[in-house]
mmCIF file of C-alpha atoms in Angstrom:
data_model
loop_
_atom_site.group_PDB
_atom_site.id
_atom_site.type_symbol
_atom_site.label_atom_id
_atom_site.label_comp_id
_atom_site.label_asym_id
_atom_site.label_seq_id
_atom_site.Cartn_x
_atom_site.Cartn_y
_atom_site.Cartn_z
ATOM 1 C CA MET A 1 0.209 -5.779 8.122
ATOM 2 C CA TRP A 2 -1.615 -8.237 9.565
ATOM 3 C CA THR A 3 -1.300 -12.192 8.409
ATOM 4 C CA ASP A 4 -1.399 -15.497 9.153
ATOM 5 C CA THR A 5 0.022 -18.114 6.487
ATOM 6 C CA THR A 6 -0.993 -20.928 8.992
ATOM 7 C CA THR A 7 -4.773 -20.270 7.861
ATOM 8 C CA GLU A 8 -5.646 -23.355 5.243
ATOM 9 C CA VAL A 9 -8.730 -22.242 3.389
ATOM 10 C CA THR A 10 -9.570 -21.941 -0.544
ATOM 11 C CA ALA A 11 -9.236 -18.716 -1.668
ATOM 12 C CA VAL A 12 -12.930 -17.655 -3.564
ATOM 13 C CA ARG A 13 -12.382 -16.521 -6.856
ATOM 14 C CA VAL A 14 -13.732 -13.704 -8.056
ATOM 15 C CA GLU A 15 -13.546 -10.511 -11.078
ATOM 16 C CA PRO A 16 -10.302 -9.389 -11.427
ATOM 17 C CA LEU A 17 -10.856 -5.076 -10.660
ATOM 18 C CA ARG A 18 -8.783 -3.748 -13.617
ATOM 19 C CA PRO A 19 -6.670 -0.387 -12.955
ATOM 20 C CA LEU A 20 -7.423 2.842 -15.292
ATOM 21 C CA LEU A 21 -4.700 2.455 -18.073
ATOM 22 C CA ILE A 22 -2.950 6.146 -18.088
ATOM 23 C CA THR A 23 -0.537 7.933 -20.239
ATOM 24 C CA ASN A 24 0.292 11.472 -18.595
ATOM 25 C CA PRO A 25 1.141 10.116 -15.611
ATOM 26 C CA PRO A 26 0.200 12.368 -11.979
ATOM 27 C CA VAL A 27 2.734 14.067 -10.237
ATOM 28 C CA ILE A 28 3.602 12.214 -7.279
ATOM 29 C CA ASP A 29 2.661 15.314 -4.310
ATOM 30 C CA GLY A 30 -0.605 13.978 -2.608
ATOM 31 C CA ILE A 31 -3.137 16.599 -4.104
ATOM 32 C CA LEU A 32 -5.324 14.780 -6.040
ATOM 33 C CA ASP A 33 -6.375 17.036 -8.683
ATOM 34 C CA GLU A 34 -5.465 14.746 -12.182
ATOM 35 C CA PRO A 35 -8.853 14.444 -13.771
ATOM 36 C CA PHE A 36 -8.186 10.841 -14.646
ATOM 37 C CA TRP A 37 -8.599 9.900 -10.518
ATOM 38 C CA LYS A 38 -12.583 10.772 -10.891
ATOM 39 C CA LEU A 39 -12.767 8.236 -13.716
ATOM 40 C CA ALA A 40 -10.763 6.125 -12.342
ATOM 41 C CA PRO A 41 -12.191 2.269 -10.605
ATOM 42 C CA HIS A 42 -12.384 3.771 -6.527
ATOM 43 C CA VAL A 43 -12.664 0.651 -4.150
ATOM 44 C CA SER A 44 -14.386 2.064 -0.547
ATOM 45 C CA GLY A 45 -16.693 -0.400 1.705
ATOM 46 C CA PHE A 46 -13.440 -0.861 4.021
ATOM 47 C CA LYS A 47 -13.981 -3.038 7.571
ATOM 48 C CA THR A 48 -12.444 -3.342 10.505
ATOM 49 C CA PHE A 49 -10.174 -6.917 10.962
ATOM 50 C CA VAL A 50 -8.522 -5.718 14.528
ATOM 51 C CA PRO A 51 -9.124 -4.979 17.074
ATOM 52 C CA ASP A 52 -12.890 -6.158 15.288
ATOM 53 C CA PHE A 53 -14.076 -7.836 12.546
ATOM 54 C CA ASP A 54 -16.128 -6.814 10.489
ATOM 55 C CA VAL A 55 -17.111 -3.397 11.986
ATOM 56 C CA VAL A 56 -18.073 0.176 9.480
ATOM 57 C CA PRO A 57 -15.048 1.918 10.802
ATOM 58 C CA LYS A 58 -16.647 5.661 11.299
ATOM 59 C CA GLU A 59 -13.822 7.228 8.633
ATOM 60 C CA GLN A 60 -14.336 6.217 5.975
ATOM 61 C CA THR A 61 -10.951 5.483 2.781
ATOM 62 C CA ASP A 62 -11.079 6.144 -1.035
ATOM 63 C CA VAL A 63 -8.905 4.128 -3.142
ATOM 64 C CA ALA A 64 -8.035 5.103 -6.962
ATOM 65 C CA LEU A 65 -6.374 2.219 -8.767
ATOM 66 C CA ALA A 66 -4.573 4.025 -11.805
ATOM 67 C CA TYR A 67 -1.678 1.947 -14.549
ATOM 68 C CA ASP A 68 0.744 3.257 -17.382
ATOM 69 C CA ARG A 69 3.208 0.787 -18.696
ATOM 70 C CA GLU A 70 5.803 1.775 -16.605
ATOM 71 C CA ASN A 71 3.818 2.287 -12.885
ATOM 72 C CA LEU A 72 1.077 1.238 -10.699
ATOM 73 C CA TYR A 73 -0.514 4.160 -9.107
ATOM 74 C CA PHE A 74 -3.105 4.614 -6.490
ATOM 75 C CA ALA A 75 -4.846 7.600 -4.432
ATOM 76 C CA PHE A 76 -5.820 7.103 -0.756
ATOM 77 C CA ARG A 77 -8.566 9.711 0.011
ATOM 78 C CA CYS A 78 -8.567 8.899 4.814
ATOM 79 C CA TYR A 79 -11.512 10.646 5.977
ATOM 80 C CA ASP A 80 -11.293 11.753 9.199
ATOM 81 C CA ASP A 81 -10.976 15.059 11.645
ATOM 82 C CA PRO A 82 -7.540 16.042 11.042
ATOM 83 C CA GLY A 83 -6.973 17.841 14.659
ATOM 84 C CA LYS A 84 -6.974 13.755 15.510
ATOM 85 C CA ILE A 85 -4.795 12.176 12.613
ATOM 86 C CA LYS A 86 -0.885 11.198 14.292
ATOM 87 C CA ALA A 87 2.068 12.209 11.978
ATOM 88 C CA SER A 88 5.156 12.372 12.089
ATOM 89 C CA VAL A 89 8.495 12.521 9.787
ATOM 90 C CA PRO A 90 10.852 9.976 11.084
ATOM 91 C CA PRO A 91 13.743 7.515 9.707
ATOM 92 C CA ARG A 92 12.538 5.092 7.209
ATOM 93 C CA ASP A 93 10.896 2.405 8.465
ATOM 94 C CA LYS A 94 9.766 3.937 11.470
ATOM 95 C CA MET A 95 6.397 5.016 11.202
ATOM 96 C CA LEU A 96 4.130 2.269 11.896
ATOM 97 C CA SER A 97 2.753 3.692 15.938
ATOM 98 C CA ASP A 98 1.801 6.493 13.540
ATOM 99 C CA ASP A 99 -1.449 6.962 10.972
ATOM 100 C CA PHE A 100 -1.108 5.012 8.248
ATOM 101 C CA ILE A 101 -2.414 3.595 4.468
ATOM 102 C CA CYS A 102 -0.778 0.356 3.687
ATOM 103 C CA ILE A 103 -0.625 -1.639 -0.060
ATOM 104 C CA ASN A 104 0.052 -5.615 1.011
ATOM 105 C CA LEU A 105 0.154 -6.835 -3.028
ATOM 106 C CA ASP A 106 1.189 -9.603 -3.703
ATOM 107 C CA SER A 107 2.969 -9.093 -7.662
ATOM 108 C CA PHE A 108 3.485 -12.006 -8.704
ATOM 109 C CA ASN A 109 0.199 -14.109 -7.611
ATOM 110 C CA ASP A 110 1.696 -17.198 -5.786
ATOM 111 C CA LYS A 111 -0.081 -16.785 -2.498
ATOM 112 C CA GLN A 112 3.263 -17.374 -1.211
ATOM 113 C CA GLY A 113 4.238 -14.626 0.469
ATOM 114 C CA LEU A 114 3.823 -10.226 0.097
ATOM 115 C CA THR A 115 5.111 -6.749 0.026
ATOM 116 C CA ALA A 116 3.891 -4.281 2.006
ATOM 117 C CA PHE A 117 4.040 -0.841 1.750
ATOM 118 C CA TYR A 118 3.321 1.904 4.364
ATOM 119 C CA VAL A 119 2.617 5.536 3.738
ATOM 120 C CA ASN A 120 2.319 7.695 6.431
ATOM 121 C CA PRO A 121 0.087 11.164 6.040
ATOM 122 C CA LEU A 122 2.884 13.100 5.769
ATOM 123 C CA GLY A 123 3.915 10.960 2.959
ATOM 124 C CA ILE A 124 6.495 9.139 4.848
ATOM 125 C CA GLN A 125 7.474 5.323 3.596
ATOM 126 C CA ALA A 126 8.222 1.741 5.107
ATOM 127 C CA ASP A 127 8.209 -1.245 2.510
ATOM 128 C CA SER A 128 9.002 -4.713 4.574
ATOM 129 C CA ARG A 129 8.880 -8.680 2.935
ATOM 130 C CA PHE A 130 6.345 -10.773 4.000
ATOM 131 C CA THR A 131 7.080 -14.904 4.120
ATOM 132 C CA ALA A 132 6.696 -17.698 6.284
ATOM 133 C CA ASN A 133 5.297 -15.570 9.211
ATOM 134 C CA ASN A 134 7.989 -13.489 8.946
ATOM 135 C CA GLU A 135 8.497 -9.550 7.967
ATOM 136 C CA ASP A 136 10.883 -8.305 7.068
ATOM 137 C CA PHE A 137 11.726 -4.357 7.199
ATOM 138 C CA SER A 138 15.773 -4.842 5.571
ATOM 139 C CA PRO A 139 14.652 -4.566 2.229
ATOM 140 C CA ASP A 140 14.285 -0.892 0.923
ATOM 141 C CA PHE A 141 12.680 -0.705 -2.652
ATOM 142 C CA ILE A 142 12.291 1.598 -5.059
ATOM 143 C CA TRP A 143 9.125 3.837 -5.094
ATOM 144 C CA TYR A 144 7.498 6.421 -4.567
ATOM 145 C CA SER A 145 4.511 8.216 -2.300
ATOM 146 C CA ALA A 146 3.304 11.772 -0.815
ATOM 147 C CA GLY A 147 0.403 12.715 1.338
ATOM 148 C CA ARG A 148 -0.866 15.746 2.739
ATOM 149 C CA THR A 149 -3.703 16.847 5.503
ATOM 150 C CA ASP A 150 -6.518 18.690 4.265
ATOM 151 C CA SER A 151 -9.768 19.920 6.207
ATOM 152 C CA LEU A 152 -11.011 16.352 5.564
ATOM 153 C CA GLY A 153 -9.090 14.116 6.545
ATOM 154 C CA TYR A 154 -5.051 13.149 4.175
ATOM 155 C CA THR A 155 -4.864 11.837 0.606
ATOM 156 C CA VAL A 156 -1.760 9.828 -0.208
ATOM 157 C CA GLU A 157 -0.714 9.274 -4.357
ATOM 158 C CA VAL A 158 2.075 6.364 -4.668
ATOM 159 C CA GLN A 159 3.723 5.074 -7.412
ATOM 160 C CA LEU A 160 5.275 1.913 -7.432
ATOM 161 C CA PRO A 161 7.437 1.282 -10.513
ATOM 162 C CA LEU A 162 6.721 -2.133 -12.482
ATOM 163 C CA LYS A 163 10.819 -2.195 -12.466
ATOM 164 C CA SER A 164 11.010 -3.301 -8.030
ATOM 165 C CA LEU A 165 8.305 -5.650 -8.482
ATOM 166 C CA ARG A 166 8.402 -9.378 -9.848
ATOM 167 C CA TYR A 167 5.921 -10.349 -11.633
ATOM 168 C CA LYS A 168 4.103 -12.754 -14.151
ATOM 169 C CA ASN A 169 5.043 -12.696 -18.020
ATOM 170 C CA ASP A 170 1.121 -11.744 -18.523
ATOM 171 C CA ASP A 171 -1.229 -10.468 -20.528
ATOM 172 C CA PRO A 172 -3.051 -9.410 -18.378
ATOM 173 C CA THR A 173 -1.146 -9.858 -16.077
ATOM 174 C CA VAL A 174 -2.574 -10.636 -12.353
ATOM 175 C CA MET A 175 -1.699 -8.774 -9.703
ATOM 176 C CA GLU A 176 -3.125 -9.431 -5.885
ATOM 177 C CA VAL A 177 -3.975 -6.810 -3.204
ATOM 178 C CA VAL A 178 -5.588 -6.224 0.379
ATOM 179 C CA LEU A 179 -5.907 -2.274 0.672
ATOM 180 C CA GLU A 180 -4.881 -1.139 4.521
ATOM 181 C CA ARG A 181 -5.777 1.718 6.828
ATOM 182 C CA TYR A 182 -4.635 2.086 10.182
ATOM 183 C CA ILE A 183 -5.696 4.853 12.919
ATOM 184 C CA SER A 184 -3.390 5.419 15.978
ATOM 185 C CA ARG A 185 -5.849 6.247 18.142
ATOM 186 C CA ARG A 186 -8.262 3.405 18.576
ATOM 187 C CA SER A 187 -5.123 0.522 16.840
ATOM 188 C CA GLU A 188 -7.508 0.196 14.459
ATOM 189 C CA HIS A 189 -7.148 -1.707 11.266
ATOM 190 C CA SER A 190 -10.241 -1.839 8.392
ATOM 191 C CA CYS A 191 -9.403 -3.027 4.256
ATOM 192 C CA TYR A 192 -10.358 -4.309 1.463
ATOM 193 C CA PRO A 193 -11.306 -6.319 0.883
ATOM 194 C CA ARG A 194 -12.911 -7.525 4.247
ATOM 195 C CA MET A 195 -11.303 -10.608 6.191
ATOM 196 C CA ASP A 196 -13.970 -13.053 6.900
ATOM 197 C CA PRO A 197 -14.352 -13.908 10.614
ATOM 198 C CA ALA A 198 -14.462 -17.440 10.278
ATOM 199 C CA LYS A 199 -10.509 -17.371 8.103
ATOM 200 C CA GLY A 200 -9.090 -14.653 10.728
ATOM 201 C CA SER A 201 -6.659 -11.882 8.858
ATOM 202 C CA ALA A 202 -5.238 -13.883 6.338
ATOM 203 C CA PHE A 203 -4.360 -11.912 3.828
ATOM 204 C CA LEU A 204 -2.786 -14.444 0.769
ATOM 205 C CA THR A 205 -5.952 -16.603 0.810
ATOM 206 C CA GLN A 206 -8.320 -12.768 0.978
ATOM 207 C CA MET A 207 -6.721 -10.576 -1.415
ATOM 208 C CA TYR A 208 -8.499 -8.895 -4.275
ATOM 209 C CA PRO A 209 -7.080 -10.071 -7.796
ATOM 210 C CA LEU A 210 -5.741 -6.873 -10.350
ATOM 211 C CA ALA A 211 -5.685 -6.990 -13.982
ATOM 212 C CA TYR A 212 -3.101 -5.374 -15.623
ATOM 213 C CA SER A 213 -2.853 -5.138 -19.259
ATOM 214 C CA GLY A 214 -0.700 -4.431 -21.838
ATOM 215 C CA VAL A 215 2.299 -3.501 -18.953
ATOM 216 C CA ASP A 216 6.296 -3.840 -20.404
ATOM 217 C CA HIS A 217 8.082 -6.744 -18.977
ATOM 218 C CA TYR A 218 11.816 -6.511 -17.010
ATOM 219 C CA LYS A 219 14.548 -9.194 -16.736
ATOM 220 C CA LEU A 220 15.011 -8.126 -12.959
ATOM 221 C CA VAL A 221 19.069 -8.266 -11.835
ATOM 222 C CA GLU A 222 19.972 -9.225 -8.620
ATOM 223 C CA LEU A 223 21.668 -6.586 -6.512
ATOM 224 C CA LEU A 224 24.966 -6.569 -4.620
ATOM 225 C CA PRO A 225 23.987 -5.011 -0.764
ATOM 226 C CA ALA A 226 23.753 -1.332 -0.487
ATOM 227 C CA VAL A 227 24.250 0.603 2.583
ATOM 228 C CA THR A 228 21.059 2.764 3.947
ATOM 229 C CA ALA A 229 21.875 5.844 6.035
ATOM 230 C CA THR A 230 19.174 7.002 8.019
ATOM 231 C CA ARG A 231 18.174 10.095 9.101
ATOM 232 C CA GLN A 232 18.490 10.046 13.233
ATOM 233 C CA ASP A 233 16.087 13.128 14.098
ATOM 234 C CA VAL A 234 12.708 12.577 14.386
ATOM 235 C CA ARG A 235 9.467 15.595 14.505
ATOM 236 C CA SER A 236 6.422 14.457 16.233
ATOM 237 C CA GLY A 237 3.118 16.371 17.083
ATOM 238 C CA PRO A 238 0.357 17.442 15.734
ATOM 239 C CA ALA A 239 -0.193 16.440 12.100
ATOM 240 C CA SER A 240 -0.141 19.321 9.893
ATOM 241 C CA SER A 241 0.171 20.398 5.980
ATOM 242 C CA ALA A 242 2.928 18.940 4.737
ATOM 243 C CA ILE A 243 4.112 16.721 0.960
ATOM 244 C CA SER A 244 7.576 14.217 1.602
ATOM 245 C CA ARG A 245 9.069 12.668 -0.765
ATOM 246 C CA ARG A 246 10.804 9.460 -0.396
ATOM 247 C CA GLU A 247 12.490 6.358 -2.605
ATOM 248 C CA GLY A 248 14.028 3.391 -0.799
ATOM 249 C CA ARG A 249 16.540 1.035 -2.789
ATOM 250 C CA VAL A 250 16.651 -2.451 -4.414
ATOM 251 C CA SER A 251 18.011 -4.958 -2.429
ATOM 252 C CA PRO A 252 18.858 -8.809 -2.728
ATOM 253 C CA GLN A 253 14.558 -9.241 -0.863
ATOM 254 C CA SER A 254 13.500 -7.306 -3.444
ATOM 255 C CA MET A 255 14.818 -9.409 -6.051
ATOM 256 C CA GLY A 256 12.832 -12.880 -5.167
#
């Protein structure tokens, strides 16, 4: 995630995108075969912001958005040559040298900080909190992801439980997002919405609003720190079809 909260600009008001409300949740397996994914709102038209601003990437990205009363769902289709995709199975938070997608979410819609949810093409996770120009990878949130490579590139499904997020008790509940993709072999970051070159990569002032109606609201409880055990073995090499499903732990940082 690339952000610069020191840039002082005025955010432009845009009409919120309304993800599709569903009653039957998807199976988080990286296979985008649920019929509602075709009916859900899609965003595409990603533009680069690193190394250059406002360039249409050679590899296109399409994202579908849905939700139910308890979860937010995202489905990414990342087009690419499958032989050039970089993916590995490292410990949590150690996959940022791979190709990845990232959901940069201001769930409280206060422009004070972001929660970033990273997933590589095999479904391996990283997550962080970004505030005051500092990105902290120590929080481990509870969420679910799966990834799969195929002849068109790779797909990722993400489930973000609302219990893991801070958000306002409004209806509709409005959150803001920047959807990001990183291609390792080019060190190329692209995103939706596009970053205005005049404003730099200040995510917090250029996010896209999402409106969720009828979601459940929870009283969040602060938890004591937990010890997290991580795997030390790392496997790298060419990407191949695989599914990985990982979950984290709620930390005090995730409570606010």
